[in-house]
Amino acid sequence: MPLPAPVITQTLPSSLSPMRCVELREFGNPTGLVVCERPDPEPGPGEACVDLVAAALNRRDWWIRRGGKVALPQVLGSDGVGVVSAVGDGVDGVRSGDEVLIYPGRDWGDSDDAPAAGFVILGVPDQGTYAERIVVRGEYLRPRPADWTWAEAAALPVAGLTAWRAVVTHGRVGPGTAVLVPGAGGGAALFCVQIAAALGARVLVTTSSEEKLARLRDLGAAGGALYTDPGWPETIGDVDVIIDSVGGEQLWDACLPLLRRAGRLVNFADTAGDYGRVLLATLFLEHQKIIGTTLGSPRELDALLAHCAQASWRPVIDSTFPLEEVRAAHERLDAEDRFGKIVLAVDEVRSP
């Protein structure tokens, strides 16, 4: 069992009180994550301060920790939910005491086709959500989904929004659509399964174990196969849409032939490889489409939250760790049996 990250206290100006946070101080393994203290952030005009209750881990945090080209130290974290504690001038629709979910981007822009050139994701280069408090623009706060736990709400923004844009905006999934979600088991892929099934699609999956396959059926998958089985494409059969977060030549070689005429492959990650091969004659003769995407706009987040208000599914939580055990949480990201999102309980009283 890994030891909790040490708490390091730095000298602060007497006018400011400290907050706990986690700084990434060295690239590589989770030992580079250190619990420390920083001055409390204060909201400026148009901003609100959120006392964070829970934050979720994402693959983006893993990539940055492993060697992202950023100056250190940094506070990671793109997902967060909490309670508004202070509001700056010019903020409408948000007040102290509101329980909120944070839109995990900044400066997407007015078009939903793609983000504007200045778009960034919360947490590097700005302070992220591995902290007791964070200041964000008031326009990026949304009410916490009713009847959801803090952990469930924290798990939603990055992975849920990425899945929504892939499945709905680009995949155009609806009743009767045959959808393949390869490598289902992590956060975003599970959201893809749940959202597509809730929209009436026939969802097929590949995953690493029979236990995961059984759990995916419980979440709405109609069937699937183990990707360790060389014959899995024959088990899956033809599909209308592939929602891919795996990538790599091996997967694309296997799954692209499954796309029906005018089928769509939507990709938002490259965990198994940087490249995929495409037979161009099939692509243009069969009118297939390959679409890249990541995250989503504030308007798409609103659409996702409206869907969540009516849907019966909930985010799948693999495990929850106190903020001080952030190293163990990051080690869990690499566990073969991980299934669902990993959450940090920043406020253990509200979110045990």
Short mmCIF file of C-alpha atoms in Angstrom, two decimals:
data_model
loop_
_atom_site.label_atom_id
_atom_site.label_comp_id
_atom_site.label_asym_id
_atom_site.label_seq_id
_atom_site.Cartn_x
_atom_site.Cartn_y
_atom_site.Cartn_z
CA MET A 1 0.00 0.00 0.00
CA PRO A 2 1.65 3.31 -1.05
CA LEU A 3 2.15 5.92 1.64
CA PRO A 4 0.17 9.16 1.44
CA ALA A 5 1.98 12.04 -0.22
CA PRO A 6 3.82 14.19 2.33
CA VAL A 7 2.30 17.51 3.30
CA ILE A 8 4.71 20.39 2.73
CA THR A 9 3.90 23.78 4.21
CA GLN A 10 5.27 26.96 2.66
CA THR A 11 5.39 30.42 4.21
CA LEU A 12 2.40 32.52 3.18
CA PRO A 13 1.69 36.24 3.37
CA SER A 14 -0.05 37.00 6.67
CA SER A 15 -3.07 38.43 4.84
CA LEU A 16 -3.86 35.12 3.14
CA SER A 17 -5.01 31.80 4.60
CA PRO A 18 -3.69 28.59 3.09
CA MET A 19 -5.57 25.95 1.16
CA ARG A 20 -4.53 22.35 0.63
CA CYS A 21 -3.69 21.32 -2.90
CA VAL A 22 -1.60 18.79 -4.81
CA GLU A 23 1.33 20.04 -6.85
CA LEU A 24 3.04 18.05 -9.57
CA ARG A 25 6.70 18.76 -8.86
CA GLU A 26 8.45 16.06 -10.89
CA PHE A 27 7.48 14.21 -14.05
CA GLY A 28 7.26 10.43 -14.01
CA ASN A 29 5.60 8.20 -11.44
CA PRO A 30 3.06 9.34 -8.83
CA THR A 31 5.77 10.24 -6.29
CA GLY A 32 6.05 13.56 -8.12
CA LEU A 33 2.65 14.54 -6.68
CA VAL A 34 3.02 16.42 -3.38
CA VAL A 35 0.30 17.65 -1.02
CA CYS A 36 1.12 21.22 0.00
CA GLU A 37 -0.46 24.57 0.78
CA ARG A 38 -1.05 27.64 -1.37
CA PRO A 39 -2.72 30.99 -0.71
CA ASP A 40 -6.48 31.03 -1.00
CA PRO A 41 -7.59 32.22 -4.45
CA GLU A 42 -9.85 35.27 -4.55
CA PRO A 43 -12.42 35.88 -7.30
CA GLY A 44 -12.09 38.92 -9.52
CA PRO A 45 -14.78 40.52 -11.68
CA GLY A 46 -16.85 37.90 -13.47
CA GLU A 47 -15.40 35.10 -11.33
CA ALA A 48 -16.57 32.85 -8.51
CA CYS A 49 -14.64 30.89 -5.90
CA VAL A 50 -15.70 27.26 -5.47
CA ASP A 51 -14.90 25.23 -2.36
CA LEU A 52 -14.28 21.89 -4.01
CA VAL A 53 -15.92 18.78 -2.59
CA ALA A 54 -14.72 16.22 -5.13
CA ALA A 55 -12.47 16.05 -8.18
CA ALA A 56 -12.03 13.24 -10.69
CA LEU A 57 -8.91 11.91 -12.39
CA ASN A 58 -8.58 11.84 -16.16
CA ARG A 59 -6.12 10.41 -18.65
CA ARG A 60 -5.04 13.99 -19.34
CA ASP A 61 -3.66 14.15 -15.78
CA TRP A 62 -1.73 10.94 -16.46
CA TRP A 63 -0.23 12.31 -19.68
CA ILE A 64 0.89 15.53 -18.01
CA ARG A 65 2.29 13.69 -15.00
CA ARG A 66 4.27 11.33 -17.21
CA GLY A 67 6.09 14.15 -18.95
CA GLY A 68 3.88 16.91 -20.24
CA LYS A 69 5.81 19.84 -21.65
CA VAL A 70 4.77 22.31 -18.96
CA ALA A 71 6.62 24.31 -16.34
CA LEU A 72 6.51 22.85 -12.83
CA PRO A 73 5.00 22.96 -10.26
CA GLN A 74 1.43 22.56 -11.52
CA VAL A 75 -1.91 21.72 -9.88
CA LEU A 76 -3.60 19.09 -12.05
CA GLY A 77 -7.31 18.34 -12.34
CA SER A 78 -10.00 19.21 -14.89
CA ASP A 79 -13.09 17.80 -13.17
CA GLY A 80 -14.56 19.39 -10.08
CA VAL A 81 -17.76 19.97 -8.10
CA GLY A 82 -18.26 22.02 -5.00
CA VAL A 83 -19.98 24.90 -3.23
CA VAL A 84 -19.67 28.54 -4.26
CA SER A 85 -18.06 30.49 -1.39
CA ALA A 86 -17.50 33.92 -2.95
CA VAL A 87 -18.65 35.78 -6.05
CA GLY A 88 -16.94 38.68 -7.81
CA ASP A 89 -18.57 41.69 -9.41
CA GLY A 90 -20.60 41.13 -12.55
CA VAL A 91 -21.49 37.47 -11.97
CA ASP A 92 -25.12 36.65 -12.75
CA GLY A 93 -27.05 33.52 -11.82
CA VAL A 94 -24.53 32.26 -9.26
CA ARG A 95 -24.45 33.03 -5.55
CA SER A 96 -22.68 31.84 -2.42
CA GLY A 97 -23.97 28.48 -1.24
CA ASP A 98 -24.81 27.14 -4.71
CA GLU A 99 -23.75 23.55 -5.33
CA VAL A 100 -22.09 23.55 -8.72
CA LEU A 101 -20.36 21.53 -11.40
CA ILE A 102 -17.54 23.21 -13.34
CA TYR A 103 -17.39 23.27 -17.14
CA PRO A 104 -13.88 21.88 -17.74
CA GLY A 105 -12.80 24.27 -20.48
CA ARG A 106 -12.19 27.92 -21.16
CA ASP A 107 -12.75 30.05 -24.26
CA TRP A 108 -14.32 27.41 -26.50
CA GLY A 109 -15.94 30.11 -28.61
CA ASP A 110 -19.28 30.55 -30.38
CA SER A 111 -19.08 27.66 -32.85
CA ASP A 112 -19.78 24.07 -31.86
CA ASP A 113 -17.86 22.75 -34.89
CA ALA A 114 -14.52 23.09 -33.10
CA PRO A 115 -13.03 25.15 -30.28
CA ALA A 116 -11.48 28.53 -30.96
CA ALA A 117 -7.70 28.93 -31.15
CA GLY A 118 -7.44 30.14 -27.53
CA PHE A 119 -9.31 27.17 -26.02
CA VAL A 120 -7.70 25.46 -23.03
CA ILE A 121 -8.81 22.74 -20.62
CA LEU A 122 -9.02 23.42 -16.90
CA GLY A 123 -5.93 22.37 -14.98
CA VAL A 124 -2.63 23.33 -16.67
CA PRO A 125 -1.88 25.99 -17.60
CA ASP A 126 -4.34 27.27 -14.97
CA GLN A 127 -4.72 25.84 -11.48
CA GLY A 128 -6.68 22.60 -11.57
CA THR A 129 -9.11 20.91 -9.22
CA TYR A 130 -6.69 18.92 -7.04
CA ALA A 131 -7.23 21.63 -4.45
CA GLU A 132 -9.61 22.79 -1.74
CA ARG A 133 -10.63 25.87 -3.72
CA ILE A 134 -10.58 27.17 -7.26
CA VAL A 135 -11.59 30.38 -9.00
CA VAL A 136 -13.39 30.12 -12.35
CA ARG A 137 -15.57 32.37 -14.42
CA GLY A 138 -19.16 32.39 -13.27
CA GLU A 139 -20.37 31.53 -16.76
CA TYR A 140 -18.69 28.12 -16.48
CA LEU A 141 -20.67 26.97 -13.44
CA ARG A 142 -23.72 24.72 -13.66
CA PRO A 143 -26.00 23.33 -10.93
CA ARG A 144 -24.90 19.97 -9.58
CA PRO A 145 -27.20 17.26 -11.03
CA ALA A 146 -30.07 16.62 -8.65
CA ASP A 147 -29.94 13.37 -6.67
CA TRP A 148 -26.39 12.61 -7.83
CA THR A 149 -23.65 12.02 -5.28
CA TRP A 150 -20.71 14.39 -5.20
CA ALA A 151 -18.50 11.64 -6.63
CA GLU A 152 -20.90 10.96 -9.51
CA ALA A 153 -21.12 14.66 -10.35
CA ALA A 154 -17.32 15.04 -10.23
CA ALA A 155 -16.90 12.12 -12.60
CA LEU A 156 -19.09 13.62 -15.32
CA PRO A 157 -17.60 16.76 -16.91
CA VAL A 158 -14.54 15.73 -18.97
CA ALA A 159 -15.33 12.11 -19.76
CA GLY A 160 -19.09 12.58 -19.96
CA LEU A 161 -18.89 15.63 -22.20
CA THR A 162 -16.29 13.99 -24.45
CA ALA A 163 -18.58 10.97 -24.76
CA TRP A 164 -21.67 13.10 -25.42
CA ARG A 165 -19.99 15.00 -28.25
CA ALA A 166 -18.63 11.76 -29.75
CA VAL A 167 -21.89 9.81 -29.49
CA VAL A 168 -24.48 12.53 -30.13
CA THR A 169 -22.91 15.46 -31.99
CA HIS A 170 -20.63 13.46 -34.28
CA GLY A 171 -21.95 9.90 -34.06
CA ARG A 172 -25.60 10.98 -34.47
CA VAL A 173 -26.56 7.88 -32.52
CA GLY A 174 -30.25 7.14 -32.03
CA PRO A 175 -32.77 4.31 -31.81
CA GLY A 176 -31.63 1.27 -33.75
CA THR A 177 -28.10 2.52 -34.44
CA ALA A 178 -25.50 -0.24 -34.12
CA VAL A 179 -22.57 1.19 -32.16
CA LEU A 180 -19.19 -0.37 -31.35
CA VAL A 181 -17.26 0.96 -28.34
CA PRO A 182 -13.81 -0.70 -28.31
CA GLY A 183 -11.84 -1.02 -25.09
CA ALA A 184 -14.76 -0.26 -22.80
CA GLY A 185 -13.84 -0.09 -19.13
CA GLY A 186 -12.35 3.35 -18.60
CA GLY A 187 -14.33 6.47 -17.87
CA ALA A 188 -15.16 8.01 -21.25
CA ALA A 189 -15.83 4.68 -22.97
CA LEU A 190 -18.28 3.70 -20.24
CA PHE A 191 -20.11 6.99 -20.69
CA CYS A 192 -20.31 6.22 -24.42
CA VAL A 193 -21.94 2.87 -23.66
CA GLN A 194 -24.41 4.36 -21.19
CA ILE A 195 -25.38 7.37 -23.32
CA ALA A 196 -25.76 5.37 -26.53
CA ALA A 197 -27.85 2.71 -24.78
CA ALA A 198 -30.06 5.38 -23.19
CA LEU A 199 -30.65 6.83 -26.67
CA GLY A 200 -31.92 3.48 -27.93
CA ALA A 201 -28.84 2.26 -29.77
CA ARG A 202 -27.68 -1.35 -29.98
CA VAL A 203 -24.33 -1.07 -28.23
CA LEU A 204 -21.54 -3.60 -28.77
CA VAL A 205 -18.24 -3.54 -26.91
CA THR A 206 -14.81 -5.06 -26.67
CA THR A 207 -13.09 -5.32 -23.31
CA SER A 208 -10.40 -7.24 -21.44
CA SER A 209 -12.30 -9.76 -19.27
CA GLU A 210 -15.53 -11.70 -18.95
CA GLU A 211 -16.22 -9.90 -15.67
CA LYS A 212 -16.06 -6.51 -17.39
CA LEU A 213 -18.18 -7.81 -20.25
CA ALA A 214 -20.88 -8.87 -17.79
CA ARG A 215 -20.81 -5.46 -16.11
CA LEU A 216 -21.05 -3.73 -19.50
CA ARG A 217 -24.17 -5.73 -20.29
CA ASP A 218 -25.62 -4.51 -17.01
CA LEU A 219 -24.90 -0.94 -18.18
CA GLY A 220 -26.83 -1.45 -21.42
CA ALA A 221 -24.49 -3.19 -23.87
CA ALA A 222 -26.30 -5.69 -26.09
CA GLY A 223 -23.21 -7.85 -26.45
CA GLY A 224 -19.51 -7.88 -27.05
CA ALA A 225 -16.25 -9.76 -27.15
CA LEU A 226 -12.85 -9.90 -25.51
CA TYR A 227 -10.30 -8.00 -27.57
CA THR A 228 -7.76 -10.71 -26.69
CA ASP A 229 -9.75 -13.06 -28.95
CA PRO A 230 -8.40 -12.79 -32.53
CA GLY A 231 -11.89 -13.51 -33.85
CA TRP A 232 -13.62 -10.64 -32.07
CA PRO A 233 -14.52 -8.73 -35.27
CA GLU A 234 -16.62 -11.66 -36.48
CA THR A 235 -18.38 -11.75 -33.11
CA ILE A 236 -19.20 -8.03 -33.31
CA GLY A 237 -20.34 -7.91 -36.96
CA ASP A 238 -21.26 -4.82 -38.98
CA VAL A 239 -21.97 -1.52 -37.23
CA ASP A 240 -23.08 1.99 -38.13
CA VAL A 241 -20.81 3.88 -35.75
CA ILE A 242 -17.51 3.19 -33.99
CA ILE A 243 -16.68 5.37 -30.97
CA ASP A 244 -12.94 4.89 -30.51
CA SER A 245 -10.77 5.95 -27.60
CA VAL A 246 -8.10 3.29 -28.25
CA GLY A 247 -6.53 4.06 -31.62
CA GLY A 248 -3.53 2.28 -33.09
CA GLU A 249 -3.06 0.39 -36.34
CA GLN A 250 -4.10 -2.98 -34.92
CA LEU A 251 -7.52 -1.74 -33.78
CA TRP A 252 -8.26 0.25 -36.92
CA ASP A 253 -7.23 -2.67 -39.14
CA ALA A 254 -9.73 -4.84 -37.26
CA CYS A 255 -12.67 -2.49 -36.80
CA LEU A 256 -12.80 -0.28 -39.91
CA PRO A 257 -13.95 -3.22 -42.10
CA LEU A 258 -16.97 -3.49 -39.78
CA LEU A 259 -18.29 -0.05 -40.78
CA ARG A 260 -21.36 -0.14 -42.95
CA ARG A 261 -21.89 2.14 -45.93
CA ALA A 262 -21.87 5.79 -44.78
CA GLY A 263 -20.65 4.62 -41.38
CA ARG A 264 -18.82 6.90 -38.97
CA LEU A 265 -15.71 6.35 -36.89
CA VAL A 266 -15.36 8.96 -34.14
CA ASN A 267 -12.02 9.07 -32.33
CA PHE A 268 -11.02 10.99 -29.21
CA ALA A 269 -7.84 9.27 -27.93
CA ASP A 270 -4.78 7.26 -28.93
CA THR A 271 -3.99 5.09 -25.91
CA ALA A 272 -2.90 2.09 -28.04
CA GLY A 273 -0.99 3.96 -30.74
CA ASP A 274 -0.50 7.25 -32.53
CA TYR A 275 -1.52 6.06 -35.98
CA GLY A 276 -4.33 4.19 -37.71
CA ARG A 277 -4.39 2.83 -41.25
CA VAL A 278 -7.23 3.50 -43.68
CA LEU A 279 -7.98 1.77 -46.98
CA LEU A 280 -8.84 4.85 -48.98
CA ALA A 281 -10.81 3.05 -51.68
CA THR A 282 -13.23 1.72 -49.06
CA LEU A 283 -13.38 5.11 -47.38
CA PHE A 284 -14.54 6.99 -50.46
CA LEU A 285 -16.47 4.28 -52.25
CA GLU A 286 -18.46 3.45 -49.12
CA HIS A 287 -18.88 7.13 -48.14
CA GLN A 288 -17.46 6.48 -44.69
CA LYS A 289 -16.48 9.28 -42.32
CA ILE A 290 -13.62 9.57 -39.81
CA ILE A 291 -14.10 12.32 -37.25
CA GLY A 292 -11.77 13.57 -34.53
CA THR A 293 -13.09 15.21 -31.40
CA THR A 294 -12.33 16.07 -27.81
CA LEU A 295 -14.31 17.54 -24.91
CA GLY A 296 -17.23 19.76 -26.05
CA SER A 297 -18.72 23.23 -25.89
CA PRO A 298 -20.65 24.78 -22.98
CA ARG A 299 -23.82 24.33 -25.07
CA GLU A 300 -23.11 20.61 -25.37
CA LEU A 301 -22.56 20.41 -21.62
CA ASP A 302 -26.02 21.94 -21.14
CA ALA A 303 -27.50 19.35 -23.51
CA LEU A 304 -25.73 16.56 -21.61
CA LEU A 305 -27.02 17.84 -18.26
CA ALA A 306 -30.56 18.05 -19.66
CA HIS A 307 -30.21 14.42 -20.79
CA CYS A 308 -28.88 13.41 -17.36
CA ALA A 309 -31.88 15.01 -15.66
CA GLN A 310 -34.15 12.58 -17.52
CA ALA A 311 -31.93 9.49 -17.75
CA SER A 312 -31.70 6.68 -15.21
CA TRP A 313 -27.99 5.90 -15.66
CA ARG A 314 -25.30 7.21 -13.31
CA PRO A 315 -21.52 7.51 -13.71
CA VAL A 316 -19.62 4.38 -12.72
CA ILE A 317 -17.19 5.05 -9.87
CA ASP A 318 -14.26 2.65 -9.62
CA SER A 319 -12.87 4.05 -6.38
CA THR A 320 -12.60 7.16 -4.21
CA PHE A 321 -9.46 8.40 -2.43
CA PRO A 322 -8.85 11.25 0.02
CA LEU A 323 -6.87 14.13 -1.44
CA GLU A 324 -3.82 13.08 0.62
CA GLU A 325 -3.83 9.69 -1.14
CA VAL A 326 -3.54 11.19 -4.61
CA ARG A 327 -0.52 9.00 -5.38
CA ALA A 328 -2.52 5.85 -4.77
CA ALA A 329 -5.32 7.26 -6.91
CA HIS A 330 -2.89 7.76 -9.80
CA GLU A 331 -1.54 4.25 -9.37
CA ARG A 332 -5.11 2.98 -9.66
CA LEU A 333 -5.35 4.62 -13.11
CA ASP A 334 -2.99 1.96 -14.44
CA ALA A 335 -4.72 -1.03 -12.79
CA GLU A 336 -5.82 -3.69 -15.25
CA ASP A 337 -9.06 -4.32 -13.38
CA ARG A 338 -10.07 -0.64 -13.15
CA PHE A 339 -13.68 -0.09 -14.20
CA GLY A 340 -15.02 3.44 -14.15
CA LYS A 341 -13.85 6.77 -12.80
CA ILE A 342 -11.44 7.49 -9.96
CA VAL A 343 -12.44 10.34 -7.66
CA LEU A 344 -10.60 12.43 -5.07
CA ALA A 345 -12.67 13.33 -2.00
CA VAL A 346 -11.39 16.85 -1.36
CA ASP A 347 -13.93 17.57 1.38
CA GLU A 348 -14.27 14.26 3.21
CA VAL A 349 -17.11 15.53 5.39
CA ARG A 350 -19.39 16.26 2.44
CA SER A 351 -17.96 13.53 0.18
CA PRO A 352 -16.71 10.62 2.31
#
